[in-house]
mmCIF file with all atom_site columns, C-alpha atoms in Angstrom:
data_model
loop_
_atom_site.group_PDB
_atom_site.id
_atom_site.type_symbol
_atom_site.label_atom_id
_atom_site.label_alt_id
_atom_site.label_comp_id
_atom_site.label_asym_id
_atom_site.label_entity_id
_atom_site.label_seq_id
_atom_site.pdbx_PDB_ins_code
_atom_site.Cartn_x
_atom_site.Cartn_y
_atom_site.Cartn_z
_atom_site.occupancy
_atom_site.B_iso_or_equiv
_atom_site.pdbx_formal_charge
_atom_site.auth_seq_id
_atom_site.auth_comp_id
_atom_site.auth_asym_id
_atom_site.auth_atom_id
_atom_site.pdbx_PDB_model_num
ATOM 1   C CA . MET A 1 1   ? 131.330 82.917 112.782 1.00 0.00 ? 1   MET A CA 1
ATOM 2   C CA . ALA A 1 2   ? 128.083 84.995 112.520 1.00 0.00 ? 2   ALA A CA 1
ATOM 3   C CA . SER A 1 3   ? 128.382 84.282 108.386 1.00 0.00 ? 3   SER A CA 1
ATOM 4   C CA . LEU A 1 4   ? 129.057 80.674 108.214 1.00 0.00 ? 4   LEU A CA 1
ATOM 5   C CA . LYS A 1 5   ? 126.210 79.933 111.074 1.00 0.00 ? 5   LYS A CA 1
ATOM 6   C CA . GLY A 1 6   ? 124.010 81.721 108.720 1.00 0.00 ? 6   GLY A CA 1
ATOM 7   C CA . HIS A 1 7   ? 123.094 83.914 111.810 1.00 0.00 ? 7   HIS A CA 1
ATOM 8   C CA . GLU A 1 8   ? 121.295 86.397 109.634 1.00 0.00 ? 8   GLU A CA 1
ATOM 9   C CA . ALA A 1 9   ? 120.301 88.715 112.583 1.00 0.00 ? 9   ALA A CA 1
ATOM 10  C CA . ILE A 1 10  ? 123.722 88.924 113.967 1.00 0.00 ? 10  ILE A CA 1
ATOM 11  C CA . VAL A 1 11  ? 125.294 89.843 110.507 1.00 0.00 ? 11  VAL A CA 1
ATOM 12  C CA . ARG A 1 12  ? 123.164 92.830 109.866 1.00 0.00 ? 12  ARG A CA 1
ATOM 13  C CA . LEU A 1 13  ? 123.847 93.525 113.923 1.00 0.00 ? 13  LEU A CA 1
ATOM 14  C CA . LEU A 1 14  ? 127.709 93.284 113.554 1.00 0.00 ? 14  LEU A CA 1
ATOM 15  C CA . LEU A 1 15  ? 127.076 95.261 110.199 1.00 0.00 ? 15  LEU A CA 1
ATOM 16  C CA . GLU A 1 16  ? 125.453 98.058 111.605 1.00 0.00 ? 16  GLU A CA 1
ATOM 17  C CA . LYS A 1 17  ? 128.320 98.337 113.989 1.00 0.00 ? 17  LYS A CA 1
ATOM 18  C CA . ARG A 1 18  ? 130.535 98.856 110.728 1.00 0.00 ? 18  ARG A CA 1
ATOM 19  C CA . ALA A 1 19  ? 132.151 95.361 111.044 1.00 0.00 ? 19  ALA A CA 1
ATOM 20  C CA . HIS A 1 20  ? 134.394 94.985 108.494 1.00 0.00 ? 20  HIS A CA 1
ATOM 21  C CA . VAL A 1 21  ? 133.069 92.377 105.780 1.00 0.00 ? 21  VAL A CA 1
ATOM 22  C CA . ASN A 1 22  ? 136.452 91.904 103.766 1.00 0.00 ? 22  ASN A CA 1
ATOM 23  C CA . ILE A 1 23  ? 138.585 90.714 106.814 1.00 0.00 ? 23  ILE A CA 1
ATOM 24  C CA . CYS A 1 24  ? 139.671 87.809 105.837 1.00 0.00 ? 24  CYS A CA 1
ATOM 25  C CA . ALA A 1 25  ? 140.835 84.573 107.927 1.00 0.00 ? 25  ALA A CA 1
ATOM 26  C CA . LYS A 1 26  ? 144.210 83.369 108.016 1.00 0.00 ? 26  LYS A CA 1
ATOM 27  C CA . ASN A 1 27  ? 143.763 80.631 105.558 1.00 0.00 ? 27  ASN A CA 1
ATOM 28  C CA . GLY A 1 28  ? 142.049 83.603 103.121 1.00 0.00 ? 28  GLY A CA 1
ATOM 29  C CA . CYS A 1 29  ? 138.006 82.313 104.146 1.00 0.00 ? 29  CYS A CA 1
ATOM 30  C CA . SER A 1 30  ? 135.963 85.891 103.900 1.00 0.00 ? 30  SER A CA 1
ATOM 31  C CA . PRO A 1 31  ? 132.758 86.235 106.020 1.00 0.00 ? 31  PRO A CA 1
ATOM 32  C CA . VAL A 1 32  ? 131.282 86.090 102.051 1.00 0.00 ? 32  VAL A CA 1
ATOM 33  C CA . TYR A 1 33  ? 133.380 83.184 101.244 1.00 0.00 ? 33  TYR A CA 1
ATOM 34  C CA . VAL A 1 34  ? 131.949 81.431 104.143 1.00 0.00 ? 34  VAL A CA 1
ATOM 35  C CA . ALA A 1 35  ? 128.833 82.570 104.011 1.00 0.00 ? 35  ALA A CA 1
ATOM 36  C CA . SER A 1 36  ? 128.531 80.919 99.976  1.00 0.00 ? 36  SER A CA 1
ATOM 37  C CA . GLU A 1 37  ? 129.983 77.712 101.446 1.00 0.00 ? 37  GLU A CA 1
ATOM 38  C CA . TYR A 1 38  ? 127.248 76.754 103.747 1.00 0.00 ? 38  TYR A CA 1
ATOM 39  C CA . GLY A 1 39  ? 124.571 77.886 101.638 1.00 0.00 ? 39  GLY A CA 1
ATOM 40  C CA . HIS A 1 40  ? 123.516 81.166 103.635 1.00 0.00 ? 40  HIS A CA 1
ATOM 41  C CA . THR A 1 41  ? 122.312 82.948 100.139 1.00 0.00 ? 41  THR A CA 1
ATOM 42  C CA . ASP A 1 42  ? 120.564 85.683 102.399 1.00 0.00 ? 42  ASP A CA 1
ATOM 43  C CA . VAL A 1 43  ? 123.384 86.056 104.134 1.00 0.00 ? 43  VAL A CA 1
ATOM 44  C CA . VAL A 1 44  ? 125.440 86.375 101.433 1.00 0.00 ? 44  VAL A CA 1
ATOM 45  C CA . ASP A 1 45  ? 123.116 89.158 100.140 1.00 0.00 ? 45  ASP A CA 1
ATOM 46  C CA . LEU A 1 46  ? 123.884 91.069 103.012 1.00 0.00 ? 46  LEU A CA 1
ATOM 47  C CA . LEU A 1 47  ? 127.345 91.131 102.847 1.00 0.00 ? 47  LEU A CA 1
ATOM 48  C CA . VAL A 1 48  ? 127.467 92.166 99.228  1.00 0.00 ? 48  VAL A CA 1
ATOM 49  C CA . GLN A 1 49  ? 125.092 94.968 100.310 1.00 0.00 ? 49  GLN A CA 1
ATOM 50  C CA . ALA A 1 50  ? 127.491 96.313 102.502 1.00 0.00 ? 50  ALA A CA 1
ATOM 51  C CA . GLY A 1 51  ? 130.475 95.956 100.180 1.00 0.00 ? 51  GLY A CA 1
ATOM 52  C CA . ALA A 1 52  ? 131.703 92.556 100.665 1.00 0.00 ? 52  ALA A CA 1
ATOM 53  C CA . GLU A 1 53  ? 133.950 91.283 97.548  1.00 0.00 ? 53  GLU A CA 1
ATOM 54  C CA . ILE A 1 54  ? 132.887 87.826 96.093  1.00 0.00 ? 54  ILE A CA 1
ATOM 55  C CA . HIS A 1 55  ? 136.611 87.701 94.020  1.00 0.00 ? 55  HIS A CA 1
ATOM 56  C CA . LEU A 1 56  ? 138.361 87.612 97.229  1.00 0.00 ? 56  LEU A CA 1
ATOM 57  C CA . THR A 1 57  ? 140.643 83.889 97.164  1.00 0.00 ? 57  THR A CA 1
ATOM 58  C CA . ASP A 1 58  ? 141.493 81.459 100.018 1.00 0.00 ? 58  ASP A CA 1
ATOM 59  C CA . THR A 1 59  ? 144.792 81.427 100.519 1.00 0.00 ? 59  THR A CA 1
ATOM 60  C CA . GLU A 1 60  ? 145.234 77.227 99.954  1.00 0.00 ? 60  GLU A CA 1
ATOM 61  C CA . ASN A 1 61  ? 143.455 76.111 97.096  1.00 0.00 ? 61  ASN A CA 1
ATOM 62  C CA . GLY A 1 62  ? 142.658 79.535 95.400  1.00 0.00 ? 62  GLY A CA 1
ATOM 63  C CA . ASN A 1 63  ? 138.792 78.770 95.553  1.00 0.00 ? 63  ASN A CA 1
ATOM 64  C CA . VAL A 1 64  ? 136.442 81.719 95.583  1.00 0.00 ? 64  VAL A CA 1
ATOM 65  C CA . PRO A 1 65  ? 132.988 82.122 97.219  1.00 0.00 ? 65  PRO A CA 1
ATOM 66  C CA . LEU A 1 66  ? 131.279 80.771 93.650  1.00 0.00 ? 66  LEU A CA 1
ATOM 67  C CA . VAL A 1 67  ? 133.799 77.333 93.496  1.00 0.00 ? 67  VAL A CA 1
ATOM 68  C CA . VAL A 1 68  ? 132.421 76.586 97.227  1.00 0.00 ? 68  VAL A CA 1
ATOM 69  C CA . ALA A 1 69  ? 129.013 77.128 96.706  1.00 0.00 ? 69  ALA A CA 1
ATOM 70  C CA . ALA A 1 70  ? 129.150 74.460 93.190  1.00 0.00 ? 70  ALA A CA 1
ATOM 71  C CA . ALA A 1 71  ? 131.003 71.959 95.004  1.00 0.00 ? 71  ALA A CA 1
ATOM 72  C CA . LYS A 1 72  ? 128.503 71.667 97.964  1.00 0.00 ? 72  LYS A CA 1
ATOM 73  C CA . GLY A 1 73  ? 125.396 71.855 95.097  1.00 0.00 ? 73  GLY A CA 1
ATOM 74  C CA . HIS A 1 74  ? 123.960 75.349 96.856  1.00 0.00 ? 74  HIS A CA 1
ATOM 75  C CA . THR A 1 75  ? 121.830 76.086 93.725  1.00 0.00 ? 75  THR A CA 1
ATOM 76  C CA . GLU A 1 76  ? 120.370 78.942 94.796  1.00 0.00 ? 76  GLU A CA 1
ATOM 77  C CA . THR A 1 77  ? 123.401 80.438 96.416  1.00 0.00 ? 77  THR A CA 1
ATOM 78  C CA . VAL A 1 78  ? 125.132 79.731 92.715  1.00 0.00 ? 78  VAL A CA 1
ATOM 79  C CA . GLN A 1 79  ? 122.410 81.414 91.583  1.00 0.00 ? 79  GLN A CA 1
ATOM 80  C CA . ARG A 1 80  ? 122.977 84.395 93.643  1.00 0.00 ? 80  ARG A CA 1
ATOM 81  C CA . LEU A 1 81  ? 126.512 85.102 93.051  1.00 0.00 ? 81  LEU A CA 1
ATOM 82  C CA . LEU A 1 82  ? 126.367 84.432 89.453  1.00 0.00 ? 82  LEU A CA 1
ATOM 83  C CA . GLU A 1 83  ? 123.842 87.499 89.571  1.00 0.00 ? 83  GLU A CA 1
ATOM 84  C CA . LEU A 1 84  ? 126.052 89.421 91.048  1.00 0.00 ? 84  LEU A CA 1
ATOM 85  C CA . GLY A 1 85  ? 128.711 89.367 88.561  1.00 0.00 ? 85  GLY A CA 1
ATOM 86  C CA . ALA A 1 86  ? 130.869 86.297 89.950  1.00 0.00 ? 86  ALA A CA 1
ATOM 87  C CA . ASN A 1 87  ? 133.167 84.805 86.962  1.00 0.00 ? 87  ASN A CA 1
ATOM 88  C CA . PRO A 1 88  ? 132.007 81.028 85.842  1.00 0.00 ? 88  PRO A CA 1
ATOM 89  C CA . ASN A 1 89  ? 134.896 80.250 84.720  1.00 0.00 ? 89  ASN A CA 1
ATOM 90  C CA . HIS A 1 90  ? 137.351 81.430 87.303  1.00 0.00 ? 90  HIS A CA 1
ATOM 91  C CA . GLN A 1 91  ? 139.759 79.023 87.935  1.00 0.00 ? 91  GLN A CA 1
ATOM 92  C CA . ASN A 1 92  ? 141.606 77.740 91.398  1.00 0.00 ? 92  ASN A CA 1
ATOM 93  C CA . LYS A 1 93  ? 145.289 77.513 91.512  1.00 0.00 ? 93  LYS A CA 1
ATOM 94  C CA . ASN A 1 94  ? 145.348 73.660 90.190  1.00 0.00 ? 94  ASN A CA 1
ATOM 95  C CA . GLY A 1 95  ? 142.410 74.845 87.098  1.00 0.00 ? 95  GLY A CA 1
ATOM 96  C CA . CYS A 1 96  ? 139.078 73.778 88.906  1.00 0.00 ? 96  CYS A CA 1
ATOM 97  C CA . SER A 1 97  ? 135.995 75.721 87.601  1.00 0.00 ? 97  SER A CA 1
ATOM 98  C CA . PRO A 1 98  ? 133.125 75.835 89.380  1.00 0.00 ? 98  PRO A CA 1
ATOM 99  C CA . VAL A 1 99  ? 131.588 73.417 86.397  1.00 0.00 ? 99  VAL A CA 1
ATOM 100 C CA . HIS A 1 100 ? 134.619 70.374 87.786  1.00 0.00 ? 100 HIS A CA 1
ATOM 101 C CA . ALA A 1 101 ? 133.271 71.258 91.099  1.00 0.00 ? 101 ALA A CA 1
ATOM 102 C CA . ALA A 1 102 ? 130.059 71.196 90.498  1.00 0.00 ? 102 ALA A CA 1
ATOM 103 C CA . SER A 1 103 ? 130.520 67.541 88.496  1.00 0.00 ? 103 SER A CA 1
ATOM 104 C CA . GLN A 1 104 ? 133.102 66.126 91.004  1.00 0.00 ? 104 GLN A CA 1
ATOM 105 C CA . ASN A 1 105 ? 130.064 65.822 93.135  1.00 0.00 ? 105 ASN A CA 1
ATOM 106 C CA . GLY A 1 106 ? 127.430 65.123 90.917  1.00 0.00 ? 106 GLY A CA 1
ATOM 107 C CA . HIS A 1 107 ? 125.158 68.603 91.278  1.00 0.00 ? 107 HIS A CA 1
ATOM 108 C CA . THR A 1 108 ? 123.705 68.312 88.055  1.00 0.00 ? 108 THR A CA 1
ATOM 109 C CA . ASP A 1 109 ? 121.515 71.696 88.356  1.00 0.00 ? 109 ASP A CA 1
ATOM 110 C CA . VAL A 1 110 ? 124.463 73.607 89.468  1.00 0.00 ? 110 VAL A CA 1
ATOM 111 C CA . VAL A 1 111 ? 126.468 72.476 86.062  1.00 0.00 ? 111 VAL A CA 1
ATOM 112 C CA . ASP A 1 112 ? 122.925 73.827 84.319  1.00 0.00 ? 112 ASP A CA 1
ATOM 113 C CA . LEU A 1 113 ? 123.261 77.368 86.060  1.00 0.00 ? 113 LEU A CA 1
ATOM 114 C CA . LEU A 1 114 ? 126.917 77.487 85.496  1.00 0.00 ? 114 LEU A CA 1
ATOM 115 C CA . VAL A 1 115 ? 126.670 76.814 82.231  1.00 0.00 ? 115 VAL A CA 1
ATOM 116 C CA . GLN A 1 116 ? 123.427 78.849 81.017  1.00 0.00 ? 116 GLN A CA 1
ATOM 117 C CA . ALA A 1 117 ? 125.522 81.627 82.713  1.00 0.00 ? 117 ALA A CA 1
ATOM 118 C CA . GLY A 1 118 ? 128.418 80.848 80.388  1.00 0.00 ? 118 GLY A CA 1
ATOM 119 C CA . ALA A 1 119 ? 130.662 78.058 82.341  1.00 0.00 ? 119 ALA A CA 1
ATOM 120 C CA . ASP A 1 120 ? 133.267 76.581 79.698  1.00 0.00 ? 120 ASP A CA 1
ATOM 121 C CA . ILE A 1 121 ? 132.785 72.641 80.054  1.00 0.00 ? 121 ILE A CA 1
ATOM 122 C CA . HIS A 1 122 ? 135.714 72.050 77.913  1.00 0.00 ? 122 HIS A CA 1
ATOM 123 C CA . LEU A 1 123 ? 137.732 73.458 80.114  1.00 0.00 ? 123 LEU A CA 1
ATOM 124 C CA . ALA A 1 124 ? 140.691 71.713 81.431  1.00 0.00 ? 124 ALA A CA 1
ATOM 125 C CA . THR A 1 125 ? 142.491 71.523 85.015  1.00 0.00 ? 125 THR A CA 1
ATOM 126 C CA . THR A 1 126 ? 145.978 73.175 85.002  1.00 0.00 ? 126 THR A CA 1
ATOM 127 C CA . ASP A 1 127 ? 147.203 70.367 86.988  1.00 0.00 ? 127 ASP A CA 1
ATOM 128 C CA . GLU A 1 128 ? 149.130 66.904 85.999  1.00 0.00 ? 128 GLU A CA 1
ATOM 129 C CA . TYR A 1 129 ? 146.223 65.031 85.027  1.00 0.00 ? 129 TYR A CA 1
ATOM 130 C CA . GLY A 1 130 ? 144.505 68.225 82.958  1.00 0.00 ? 130 GLY A CA 1
ATOM 131 C CA . SER A 1 131 ? 140.755 66.982 83.965  1.00 0.00 ? 131 SER A CA 1
ATOM 132 C CA . VAL A 1 132 ? 137.817 67.870 82.622  1.00 0.00 ? 132 VAL A CA 1
ATOM 133 C CA . PRO A 1 133 ? 134.432 68.244 83.940  1.00 0.00 ? 133 PRO A CA 1
ATOM 134 C CA . LEU A 1 134 ? 132.802 65.179 81.992  1.00 0.00 ? 134 LEU A CA 1
ATOM 135 C CA . GLY A 1 135 ? 136.023 62.496 82.793  1.00 0.00 ? 135 GLY A CA 1
ATOM 136 C CA . ILE A 1 136 ? 135.506 63.821 86.576  1.00 0.00 ? 136 ILE A CA 1
ATOM 137 C CA . ALA A 1 137 ? 131.732 63.197 87.026  1.00 0.00 ? 137 ALA A CA 1
ATOM 138 C CA . ALA A 1 138 ? 132.655 59.541 84.474  1.00 0.00 ? 138 ALA A CA 1
ATOM 139 C CA . ALA A 1 139 ? 135.435 58.570 87.414  1.00 0.00 ? 139 ALA A CA 1
ATOM 140 C CA . LYS A 1 140 ? 132.800 59.464 89.706  1.00 0.00 ? 140 LYS A CA 1
ATOM 141 C CA . GLY A 1 141 ? 130.166 57.547 88.474  1.00 0.00 ? 141 GLY A CA 1
ATOM 142 C CA . HIS A 1 142 ? 127.867 60.349 88.802  1.00 0.00 ? 142 HIS A CA 1
ATOM 143 C CA . THR A 1 143 ? 125.552 58.665 85.374  1.00 0.00 ? 143 THR A CA 1
ATOM 144 C CA . GLU A 1 144 ? 123.081 62.209 85.294  1.00 0.00 ? 144 GLU A CA 1
ATOM 145 C CA . THR A 1 145 ? 125.481 65.061 85.545  1.00 0.00 ? 145 THR A CA 1
ATOM 146 C CA . VAL A 1 146 ? 127.709 62.462 83.026  1.00 0.00 ? 146 VAL A CA 1
ATOM 147 C CA . GLN A 1 147 ? 124.608 62.583 80.441  1.00 0.00 ? 147 GLN A CA 1
ATOM 148 C CA . ARG A 1 148 ? 123.212 66.141 81.126  1.00 0.00 ? 148 ARG A CA 1
ATOM 149 C CA . LEU A 1 149 ? 127.365 67.438 80.241  1.00 0.00 ? 149 LEU A CA 1
ATOM 150 C CA . LEU A 1 150 ? 126.687 65.196 77.137  1.00 0.00 ? 150 LEU A CA 1
ATOM 151 C CA . GLU A 1 151 ? 123.412 66.773 76.217  1.00 0.00 ? 151 GLU A CA 1
ATOM 152 C CA . LEU A 1 152 ? 125.508 70.323 76.509  1.00 0.00 ? 152 LEU A CA 1
ATOM 153 C CA . GLY A 1 153 ? 127.922 69.102 73.925  1.00 0.00 ? 153 GLY A CA 1
ATOM 154 C CA . ALA A 1 154 ? 130.747 67.599 76.468  1.00 0.00 ? 154 ALA A CA 1
ATOM 155 C CA . ASN A 1 155 ? 132.948 65.032 73.920  1.00 0.00 ? 155 ASN A CA 1
ATOM 156 C CA . PRO A 1 156 ? 132.874 61.738 75.074  1.00 0.00 ? 156 PRO A CA 1
ATOM 157 C CA . ASN A 1 157 ? 136.505 61.245 73.372  1.00 0.00 ? 157 ASN A CA 1
ATOM 158 C CA . GLN A 1 158 ? 138.096 64.152 74.676  1.00 0.00 ? 158 GLN A CA 1
ATOM 159 C CA . GLN A 1 159 ? 141.603 63.098 76.584  1.00 0.00 ? 159 GLN A CA 1
ATOM 160 C CA . ASP A 1 160 ? 143.478 64.402 79.399  1.00 0.00 ? 160 ASP A CA 1
ATOM 161 C CA . LYS A 1 161 ? 147.070 64.833 79.645  1.00 0.00 ? 161 LYS A CA 1
ATOM 162 C CA . ASN A 1 162 ? 147.632 61.490 80.765  1.00 0.00 ? 162 ASN A CA 1
ATOM 163 C CA . GLY A 1 163 ? 145.115 60.405 77.592  1.00 0.00 ? 163 GLY A CA 1
ATOM 164 C CA . ARG A 1 164 ? 142.320 59.322 79.617  1.00 0.00 ? 164 ARG A CA 1
ATOM 165 C CA . THR A 1 165 ? 138.831 59.325 77.906  1.00 0.00 ? 165 THR A CA 1
ATOM 166 C CA . ALA A 1 166 ? 135.677 59.571 80.193  1.00 0.00 ? 166 ALA A CA 1
ATOM 167 C CA . LEU A 1 167 ? 134.853 55.946 78.935  1.00 0.00 ? 167 LEU A CA 1
ATOM 168 C CA . PHE A 1 168 ? 138.416 54.974 80.562  1.00 0.00 ? 168 PHE A CA 1
ATOM 169 C CA . LYS A 1 169 ? 137.447 56.521 84.016  1.00 0.00 ? 169 LYS A CA 1
ATOM 170 C CA . ALA A 1 170 ? 134.514 54.992 84.325  1.00 0.00 ? 170 ALA A CA 1
ATOM 171 C CA . SER A 1 171 ? 135.899 51.705 82.983  1.00 0.00 ? 171 SER A CA 1
ATOM 172 C CA . LEU A 1 172 ? 138.895 52.293 85.374  1.00 0.00 ? 172 LEU A CA 1
ATOM 173 C CA . GLU A 1 173 ? 136.187 52.811 88.768  1.00 0.00 ? 173 GLU A CA 1
ATOM 174 C CA . GLY A 1 174 ? 133.940 49.746 87.819  1.00 0.00 ? 174 GLY A CA 1
ATOM 175 C CA . HIS A 1 175 ? 131.020 52.571 87.019  1.00 0.00 ? 175 HIS A CA 1
ATOM 176 C CA . GLU A 1 176 ? 128.573 50.220 84.852  1.00 0.00 ? 176 GLU A CA 1
ATOM 177 C CA . ALA A 1 177 ? 126.476 52.903 84.171  1.00 0.00 ? 177 ALA A CA 1
ATOM 178 C CA . VAL A 1 178 ? 128.306 55.331 82.868  1.00 0.00 ? 178 VAL A CA 1
ATOM 179 C CA . VAL A 1 179 ? 130.008 52.903 80.131  1.00 0.00 ? 179 VAL A CA 1
ATOM 180 C CA . ARG A 1 180 ? 126.604 52.019 79.051  1.00 0.00 ? 180 ARG A CA 1
ATOM 181 C CA . LEU A 1 181 ? 125.795 55.956 78.673  1.00 0.00 ? 181 LEU A CA 1
ATOM 182 C CA . LEU A 1 182 ? 129.200 56.633 76.975  1.00 0.00 ? 182 LEU A CA 1
ATOM 183 C CA . LEU A 1 183 ? 128.986 54.006 74.909  1.00 0.00 ? 183 LEU A CA 1
ATOM 184 C CA . GLU A 1 184 ? 125.580 55.012 73.591  1.00 0.00 ? 184 GLU A CA 1
ATOM 185 C CA . LYS A 1 185 ? 127.295 58.468 72.539  1.00 0.00 ? 185 LYS A CA 1
ATOM 186 C CA . ARG A 1 186 ? 129.523 56.450 70.337  1.00 0.00 ? 186 ARG A CA 1
ATOM 187 C CA . ALA A 1 187 ? 132.842 57.129 72.648  1.00 0.00 ? 187 ALA A CA 1
ATOM 188 C CA . ASP A 1 188 ? 135.640 55.291 71.336  1.00 0.00 ? 188 ASP A CA 1
ATOM 189 C CA . VAL A 1 189 ? 136.739 52.075 72.684  1.00 0.00 ? 189 VAL A CA 1
ATOM 190 C CA . ASN A 1 190 ? 139.693 51.654 71.624  1.00 0.00 ? 190 ASN A CA 1
ATOM 191 C CA . ILE A 1 191 ? 141.691 55.015 72.489  1.00 0.00 ? 191 ILE A CA 1
ATOM 192 C CA . CYS A 1 192 ? 144.200 54.337 74.850  1.00 0.00 ? 192 CYS A CA 1
ATOM 193 C CA . ALA A 1 193 ? 145.925 56.402 78.193  1.00 0.00 ? 193 ALA A CA 1
ATOM 194 C CA . LYS A 1 194 ? 149.556 57.162 77.318  1.00 0.00 ? 194 LYS A CA 1
ATOM 195 C CA . ASN A 1 195 ? 150.583 54.277 78.881  1.00 0.00 ? 195 ASN A CA 1
ATOM 196 C CA . GLY A 1 196 ? 149.331 52.473 76.672  1.00 0.00 ? 196 GLY A CA 1
ATOM 197 C CA . CYS A 1 197 ? 146.314 50.822 78.265  1.00 0.00 ? 197 CYS A CA 1
ATOM 198 C CA . SER A 1 198 ? 142.889 50.824 77.080  1.00 0.00 ? 198 SER A CA 1
ATOM 199 C CA . PRO A 1 199 ? 139.121 51.061 78.296  1.00 0.00 ? 199 PRO A CA 1
ATOM 200 C CA . VAL A 1 200 ? 138.313 47.215 78.560  1.00 0.00 ? 200 VAL A CA 1
ATOM 201 C CA . TYR A 1 201 ? 142.440 47.067 80.291  1.00 0.00 ? 201 TYR A CA 1
ATOM 202 C CA . ALA A 1 202 ? 141.571 49.479 82.922  1.00 0.00 ? 202 ALA A CA 1
ATOM 203 C CA . ALA A 1 203 ? 138.269 47.219 83.324  1.00 0.00 ? 203 ALA A CA 1
ATOM 204 C CA . SER A 1 204 ? 140.080 44.015 84.037  1.00 0.00 ? 204 SER A CA 1
ATOM 205 C CA . GLN A 1 205 ? 142.369 45.296 87.087  1.00 0.00 ? 205 GLN A CA 1
ATOM 206 C CA . GLU A 1 206 ? 142.250 45.197 90.419  1.00 0.00 ? 206 GLU A CA 1
ATOM 207 C CA . TRP A 1 207 ? 143.352 47.637 92.963  1.00 0.00 ? 207 TRP A CA 1
ATOM 208 C CA . PRO A 1 208 ? 146.122 48.208 93.831  1.00 0.00 ? 208 PRO A CA 1
ATOM 209 C CA . HIS A 1 209 ? 147.373 46.957 90.067  1.00 0.00 ? 209 HIS A CA 1
ATOM 210 C CA . ARG A 1 210 ? 145.138 49.036 88.140  1.00 0.00 ? 210 ARG A CA 1
ATOM 211 C CA . CYS A 1 211 ? 147.272 50.860 85.211  1.00 0.00 ? 211 CYS A CA 1
ATOM 212 C CA . SER A 1 212 ? 146.665 54.823 86.433  1.00 0.00 ? 212 SER A CA 1
ATOM 213 C CA . GLY A 1 213 ? 146.577 57.139 89.308  1.00 0.00 ? 213 GLY A CA 1
ATOM 214 C CA . PRO A 1 214 ? 144.240 59.304 90.603  1.00 0.00 ? 214 PRO A CA 1
ATOM 215 C CA . THR A 1 215 ? 140.921 60.230 88.784  1.00 0.00 ? 215 THR A CA 1
ATOM 216 C CA . SER A 1 216 ? 140.488 63.494 90.040  1.00 0.00 ? 216 SER A CA 1
ATOM 217 C CA . PRO A 1 217 ? 142.175 66.947 90.384  1.00 0.00 ? 217 PRO A CA 1
ATOM 218 C CA . GLY A 1 218 ? 141.470 66.562 94.180  1.00 0.00 ? 218 GLY A CA 1
ATOM 219 C CA . ARG A 1 219 ? 139.910 69.046 96.486  1.00 0.00 ? 219 ARG A CA 1
ATOM 220 C CA . SER A 1 220 ? 137.674 71.882 94.785  1.00 0.00 ? 220 SER A CA 1
#
């Protein structure tokens, strides 16, 4: 609880009393996991110095501290975890990596940090969607993140397991600015999903009659 709330003095006191740093809650979350999720970088440092393991995963999704810090946009915490040896390409049970998590929530600065540390922006999730960071950011309408991913070399025409490109997903969700950006980057307007739906068809549909299902891999 002290790690979750960021109470550094209490954490320090508990460590002096030999509190075990790697005892996890029933959901598999360790003290360093929750400190990372809430952006308490100083607490992360204290825990790691005391022997906390930064590669332990939660039991629900298989997330590590770096994934949840990236999802929440805690730039300083992400930087510190990377310096401590966190794997920028760790994938959870659905194949979501830290850069997927950051892209889904529009944390462009975190995407930059992760890529500088070796994160693969072409990595696809291992669930039924096979989503890549660019497609996820496009589906959520995060124009700045989409632009940065393209600058970093993301393929605007990469398809997921259902054949959907970033342009298809942005069109489906009605994100005009993202569509314009992708077209400027020469995204192919005629690449169709596996069910034959094109981006222009997707843009013309209204819920609940649009031709595609979920556009993101769920919780990161």
